[in-house]
Amino acid sequence: MNVEETTDRSFHYHIVAGAFKEIRNAERALQSLKELGYNAKKISPNKYGLHPVLYGSYATIEEAQSALQSIKQSHNKDAWMLVLELEQ
């Protein structure tokens, strides 16, 4: 799975809001998160054909863990962290 080209490749820690079978639902979730002030983005579909939507991406695990904790407390207790390996 690759983060869309608009995402800085130095950010490898991503907080996932959800993954959607229907692209229109992913678009709706993305717009909603952006309206709430998150630096939200979509990434390419996973191997199950689901379209993940991210709250944001982070350069360090510490930043991502802090964001995840905040998001879980204030917005979505089911949010989780996705770590993508460096592309060689």
CSV table of N, CA and C in Angstrom, one decimal:
chain,number,residue,atom,x,y,z
A,1,MET,N,0.8,-1.2,0.0
A,1,MET,CA,0.0,0.0,0.0
A,1,MET,C,0.9,1.2,0.0
A,2,ASN,N,0.6,2.2,-0.8
A,2,ASN,CA,1.4,3.4,-0.9
A,2,ASN,C,0.5,4.6,-0.6
A,3,VAL,N,1.1,5.5,0.1
A,3,VAL,CA,0.4,6.8,0.4
A,3,VAL,C,0.4,7.5,-0.9
A,4,GLU,N,-0.7,8.3,-1.2
A,4,GLU,CA,-0.8,9.0,-2.4
A,4,GLU,C,0.4,9.9,-2.6
A,5,GLU,N,0.7,10.2,-3.9
A,5,GLU,CA,1.9,11.0,-4.2
A,5,GLU,C,2.0,12.4,-3.6
A,6,THR,N,0.8,12.9,-3.1
A,6,THR,CA,0.8,14.2,-2.5
A,6,THR,C,1.4,14.2,-1.1
A,7,THR,N,1.6,13.0,-0.6
A,7,THR,CA,2.1,12.8,0.8
A,7,THR,C,3.6,12.8,0.8
A,8,ASP,N,4.2,13.5,1.7
A,8,ASP,CA,5.7,13.5,1.8
A,8,ASP,C,6.2,12.1,2.2
A,9,ARG,N,7.1,11.6,1.5
A,9,ARG,CA,7.5,10.2,1.8
A,9,ARG,C,8.3,10.1,3.1
A,10,SER,N,8.7,11.2,3.7
A,10,SER,CA,9.4,11.1,5.0
A,10,SER,C,8.4,10.8,6.1
A,11,PHE,N,7.2,10.8,5.9
A,11,PHE,CA,6.2,10.5,6.9
A,11,PHE,C,5.7,9.0,6.8
A,12,HIS,N,6.1,8.2,7.8
A,12,HIS,CA,5.8,6.8,7.6
A,12,HIS,C,4.9,6.2,8.7
A,13,TYR,N,4.4,7.1,9.6
A,13,TYR,CA,3.4,6.8,10.6
A,13,TYR,C,2.1,7.5,10.3
A,14,HIS,N,1.1,6.7,10.2
A,14,HIS,CA,-0.2,7.2,9.7
A,14,HIS,C,-1.3,6.8,10.7
A,15,ILE,N,-2.2,7.7,11.0
A,15,ILE,CA,-3.3,7.4,11.9
A,15,ILE,C,-4.6,7.2,11.0
A,16,VAL,N,-5.1,6.0,11.1
A,16,VAL,CA,-6.2,5.6,10.3
A,16,VAL,C,-7.6,5.9,10.9
A,17,ALA,N,-8.4,6.6,10.2
A,17,ALA,CA,-9.8,6.9,10.7
A,17,ALA,C,-10.7,5.7,10.4
A,18,GLY,N,-10.5,5.1,9.2
A,18,GLY,CA,-11.3,4.0,8.8
A,18,GLY,C,-10.9,3.6,7.4
A,19,ALA,N,-11.5,2.4,7.0
A,19,ALA,CA,-11.2,1.9,5.6
A,19,ALA,C,-12.6,1.5,5.0
A,20,PHE,N,-12.9,2.0,3.8
A,20,PHE,CA,-14.2,1.9,3.3
A,20,PHE,C,-14.2,1.1,2.0
A,21,LYS,N,-15.3,0.3,1.8
A,21,LYS,CA,-15.4,-0.5,0.6
A,21,LYS,C,-15.8,0.4,-0.6
A,22,GLU,N,-16.7,1.4,-0.3
A,22,GLU,CA,-17.2,2.3,-1.3
A,22,GLU,C,-16.4,3.6,-1.3
A,23,ILE,N,-15.9,3.9,-2.5
A,23,ILE,CA,-15.0,5.1,-2.6
A,23,ILE,C,-15.8,6.4,-2.1
A,24,ARG,N,-17.1,6.4,-2.4
A,24,ARG,CA,-17.9,7.6,-2.0
A,24,ARG,C,-17.9,7.8,-0.5
A,25,ASN,N,-17.9,6.7,0.2
A,25,ASN,CA,-17.9,6.7,1.7
A,25,ASN,C,-16.5,7.2,2.2
A,26,ALA,N,-15.5,6.8,1.5
A,26,ALA,CA,-14.1,7.3,1.9
A,26,ALA,C,-14.0,8.8,1.6
A,27,GLU,N,-14.6,9.2,0.5
A,27,GLU,CA,-14.5,10.6,0.1
A,27,GLU,C,-15.3,11.4,1.2
A,28,ARG,N,-16.4,10.9,1.6
A,28,ARG,CA,-17.3,11.6,2.6
A,28,ARG,C,-16.5,11.7,3.9
A,29,ALA,N,-15.9,10.6,4.3
A,29,ALA,CA,-15.1,10.6,5.6
A,29,ALA,C,-13.9,11.6,5.5
A,30,LEU,N,-13.3,11.6,4.3
A,30,LEU,CA,-12.1,12.5,4.1
A,30,LEU,C,-12.6,13.9,4.2
A,31,GLN,N,-13.7,14.3,3.6
A,31,GLN,CA,-14.2,15.7,3.6
A,31,GLN,C,-14.5,16.1,5.1
A,32,SER,N,-15.2,15.2,5.8
A,32,SER,CA,-15.6,15.4,7.2
A,32,SER,C,-14.3,15.7,8.1
A,33,LEU,N,-13.3,14.9,7.9
A,33,LEU,CA,-12.1,15.1,8.7
A,33,LEU,C,-11.4,16.4,8.4
A,34,LYS,N,-11.4,16.8,7.1
A,34,LYS,CA,-10.8,18.0,6.7
A,34,LYS,C,-11.6,19.2,7.3
A,35,GLU,N,-12.9,19.1,7.3
A,35,GLU,CA,-13.7,20.1,7.9
A,35,GLU,C,-13.5,20.3,9.4
A,36,LEU,N,-13.1,19.2,10.0
A,36,LEU,CA,-12.7,19.3,11.4
A,36,LEU,C,-11.3,19.8,11.7
A,37,GLY,N,-10.6,20.0,10.6
A,37,GLY,CA,-9.2,20.6,10.8
A,37,GLY,C,-8.1,19.6,10.7
A,38,TYR,N,-8.4,18.4,10.4
A,38,TYR,CA,-7.3,17.4,10.3
A,38,TYR,C,-6.7,17.5,8.9
A,39,ASN,N,-5.4,17.1,8.9
A,39,ASN,CA,-4.6,17.1,7.6
A,39,ASN,C,-4.9,15.7,6.9
A,40,ALA,N,-6.2,15.4,6.7
A,40,ALA,CA,-6.6,14.1,6.3
A,40,ALA,C,-6.2,13.8,4.8
A,41,LYS,N,-6.1,12.5,4.5
A,41,LYS,CA,-5.8,12.1,3.1
A,41,LYS,C,-6.3,10.7,3.0
A,42,LYS,N,-6.4,10.3,1.7
A,42,LYS,CA,-6.7,8.9,1.4
A,42,LYS,C,-5.4,8.2,0.9
A,43,ILE,N,-5.3,6.9,1.1
A,43,ILE,CA,-4.3,6.2,0.5
A,43,ILE,C,-4.8,5.1,-0.4
A,44,SER,N,-4.0,4.5,-1.2
A,44,SER,CA,-4.5,3.5,-2.2
A,44,SER,C,-5.2,2.4,-1.5
A,45,PRO,N,-6.1,1.7,-2.2
A,45,PRO,CA,-6.8,0.6,-1.6
A,45,PRO,C,-5.9,-0.5,-1.1
A,46,ASN,N,-6.3,-1.1,0.0
A,46,ASN,CA,-5.5,-2.2,0.5
A,46,ASN,C,-5.8,-3.5,-0.3
A,47,LYS,N,-5.2,-4.6,0.2
A,47,LYS,CA,-5.3,-5.9,-0.6
A,47,LYS,C,-6.8,-6.4,-0.5
A,48,TYR,N,-7.6,-5.9,0.4
A,48,TYR,CA,-9.0,-6.3,0.5
A,48,TYR,C,-9.9,-5.4,-0.3
A,49,GLY,N,-9.4,-4.4,-1.0
A,49,GLY,CA,-10.2,-3.5,-1.8
A,49,GLY,C,-10.8,-2.3,-1.0
A,50,LEU,N,-10.3,-2.2,0.2
A,50,LEU,CA,-10.8,-1.1,1.1
A,50,LEU,C,-10.0,0.2,0.9
A,51,HIS,N,-10.7,1.3,1.0
A,51,HIS,CA,-10.0,2.6,0.8
A,51,HIS,C,-9.8,3.3,2.1
A,52,PRO,N,-8.5,3.2,2.7
A,52,PRO,CA,-8.2,3.8,4.0
A,52,PRO,C,-8.2,5.3,3.9
A,53,VAL,N,-8.7,5.9,5.0
A,53,VAL,CA,-8.7,7.4,5.1
A,53,VAL,C,-7.9,7.7,6.4
A,54,LEU,N,-7.0,8.6,6.3
A,54,LEU,CA,-6.1,8.9,7.4
A,54,LEU,C,-6.4,10.3,8.0
A,55,TYR,N,-6.3,10.3,9.3
A,55,TYR,CA,-6.3,11.6,10.0
A,55,TYR,C,-5.1,12.5,9.6
A,56,GLY,N,-4.0,11.8,9.5
A,56,GLY,CA,-2.7,12.5,9.2
A,56,GLY,C,-1.6,11.6,9.2
A,57,SER,N,-0.4,12.1,8.8
A,57,SER,CA,0.8,11.3,8.7
A,57,SER,C,1.9,12.0,9.5
A,58,TYR,N,2.8,11.2,10.1
A,58,TYR,CA,3.8,11.8,11.0
A,58,TYR,C,5.2,11.2,10.7
A,59,ALA,N,6.2,12.0,11.0
A,59,ALA,CA,7.6,11.6,10.7
A,59,ALA,C,8.1,10.7,11.8
A,60,THR,N,7.7,10.9,13.0
A,60,THR,CA,8.2,10.0,14.1
A,60,THR,C,7.1,9.3,14.8
A,61,ILE,N,7.5,8.2,15.4
A,61,ILE,CA,6.5,7.4,16.1
A,61,ILE,C,6.0,8.1,17.3
A,62,GLU,N,6.8,8.9,18.0
A,62,GLU,CA,6.4,9.7,19.1
A,62,GLU,C,5.2,10.7,18.7
A,63,GLU,N,5.4,11.4,17.6
A,63,GLU,CA,4.4,12.3,17.1
A,63,GLU,C,3.1,11.5,16.8
A,64,ALA,N,3.2,10.4,16.2
A,64,ALA,CA,2.1,9.6,15.8
A,64,ALA,C,1.3,9.0,17.0
A,65,GLN,N,2.1,8.6,18.0
A,65,GLN,CA,1.5,8.0,19.2
A,65,GLN,C,0.7,9.1,20.0
A,66,SER,N,1.3,10.3,20.1
A,66,SER,CA,0.6,11.4,20.7
A,66,SER,C,-0.7,11.8,20.0
A,67,ALA,N,-0.6,11.9,18.7
A,67,ALA,CA,-1.8,12.2,17.9
A,67,ALA,C,-2.8,11.1,18.0
A,68,LEU,N,-2.4,9.8,18.0
A,68,LEU,CA,-3.4,8.7,18.2
A,68,LEU,C,-4.1,8.8,19.5
A,69,GLN,N,-3.3,9.1,20.6
A,69,GLN,CA,-3.9,9.2,21.9
A,69,GLN,C,-5.0,10.3,21.9
A,70,SER,N,-4.6,11.4,21.4
A,70,SER,CA,-5.5,12.6,21.3
A,70,SER,C,-6.8,12.2,20.5
A,71,ILE,N,-6.6,11.6,19.4
A,71,ILE,CA,-7.7,11.3,18.5
A,71,ILE,C,-8.7,10.3,19.2
A,72,LYS,N,-8.1,9.3,19.8
A,72,LYS,CA,-8.9,8.3,20.5
A,72,LYS,C,-9.7,8.9,21.7
A,73,GLN,N,-9.1,9.9,22.3
A,73,GLN,CA,-9.8,10.5,23.5
A,73,GLN,C,-10.9,11.5,23.0
A,74,SER,N,-10.6,12.1,21.9
A,74,SER,CA,-11.5,13.2,21.5
A,74,SER,C,-12.5,12.9,20.3
A,75,HIS,N,-12.1,11.9,19.5
A,75,HIS,CA,-12.9,11.8,18.2
A,75,HIS,C,-13.3,10.4,17.9
A,76,ASN,N,-12.3,9.4,18.0
A,76,ASN,CA,-12.6,8.1,17.4
A,76,ASN,C,-11.8,7.1,18.2
A,77,LYS,N,-12.4,6.4,19.1
A,77,LYS,CA,-11.7,5.4,20.0
A,77,LYS,C,-11.2,4.2,19.2
A,78,ASP,N,-11.7,4.0,17.9
A,78,ASP,CA,-11.2,2.9,17.1
A,78,ASP,C,-10.1,3.3,16.1
A,79,ALA,N,-9.6,4.5,16.2
A,79,ALA,CA,-8.5,4.9,15.3
A,79,ALA,C,-7.3,4.0,15.6
A,80,TRP,N,-6.4,3.9,14.6
A,80,TRP,CA,-5.2,3.0,14.8
A,80,TRP,C,-4.1,3.5,13.9
A,81,MET,N,-2.9,3.0,14.3
A,81,MET,CA,-1.7,3.5,13.6
A,81,MET,C,-1.3,2.5,12.5
A,82,LEU,N,-0.9,3.0,11.3
A,82,LEU,CA,-0.4,2.2,10.2
A,82,LEU,C,1.0,2.7,10.0
A,83,VAL,N,2.0,1.7,10.0
A,83,VAL,CA,3.4,2.0,9.8
A,83,VAL,C,3.8,1.4,8.4
A,84,LEU,N,4.2,2.3,7.5
A,84,LEU,CA,4.6,1.8,6.2
A,84,LEU,C,6.2,1.8,6.2
A,85,GLU,N,6.7,0.8,5.6
A,85,GLU,CA,8.2,0.6,5.6
A,85,GLU,C,8.7,1.6,4.5
A,86,LEU,N,10.0,1.9,4.7
A,86,LEU,CA,10.6,2.8,3.7
A,86,LEU,C,10.8,2.1,2.4
A,87,GLU,N,10.5,2.8,1.3
A,87,GLU,CA,10.6,2.2,0.0
A,87,GLU,C,12.1,2.3,-0.4
A,88,GLN,N,12.6,1.2,-0.9
A,88,GLN,CA,14.1,1.2,-1.3
A,88,GLN,C,14.3,1.5,-2.8
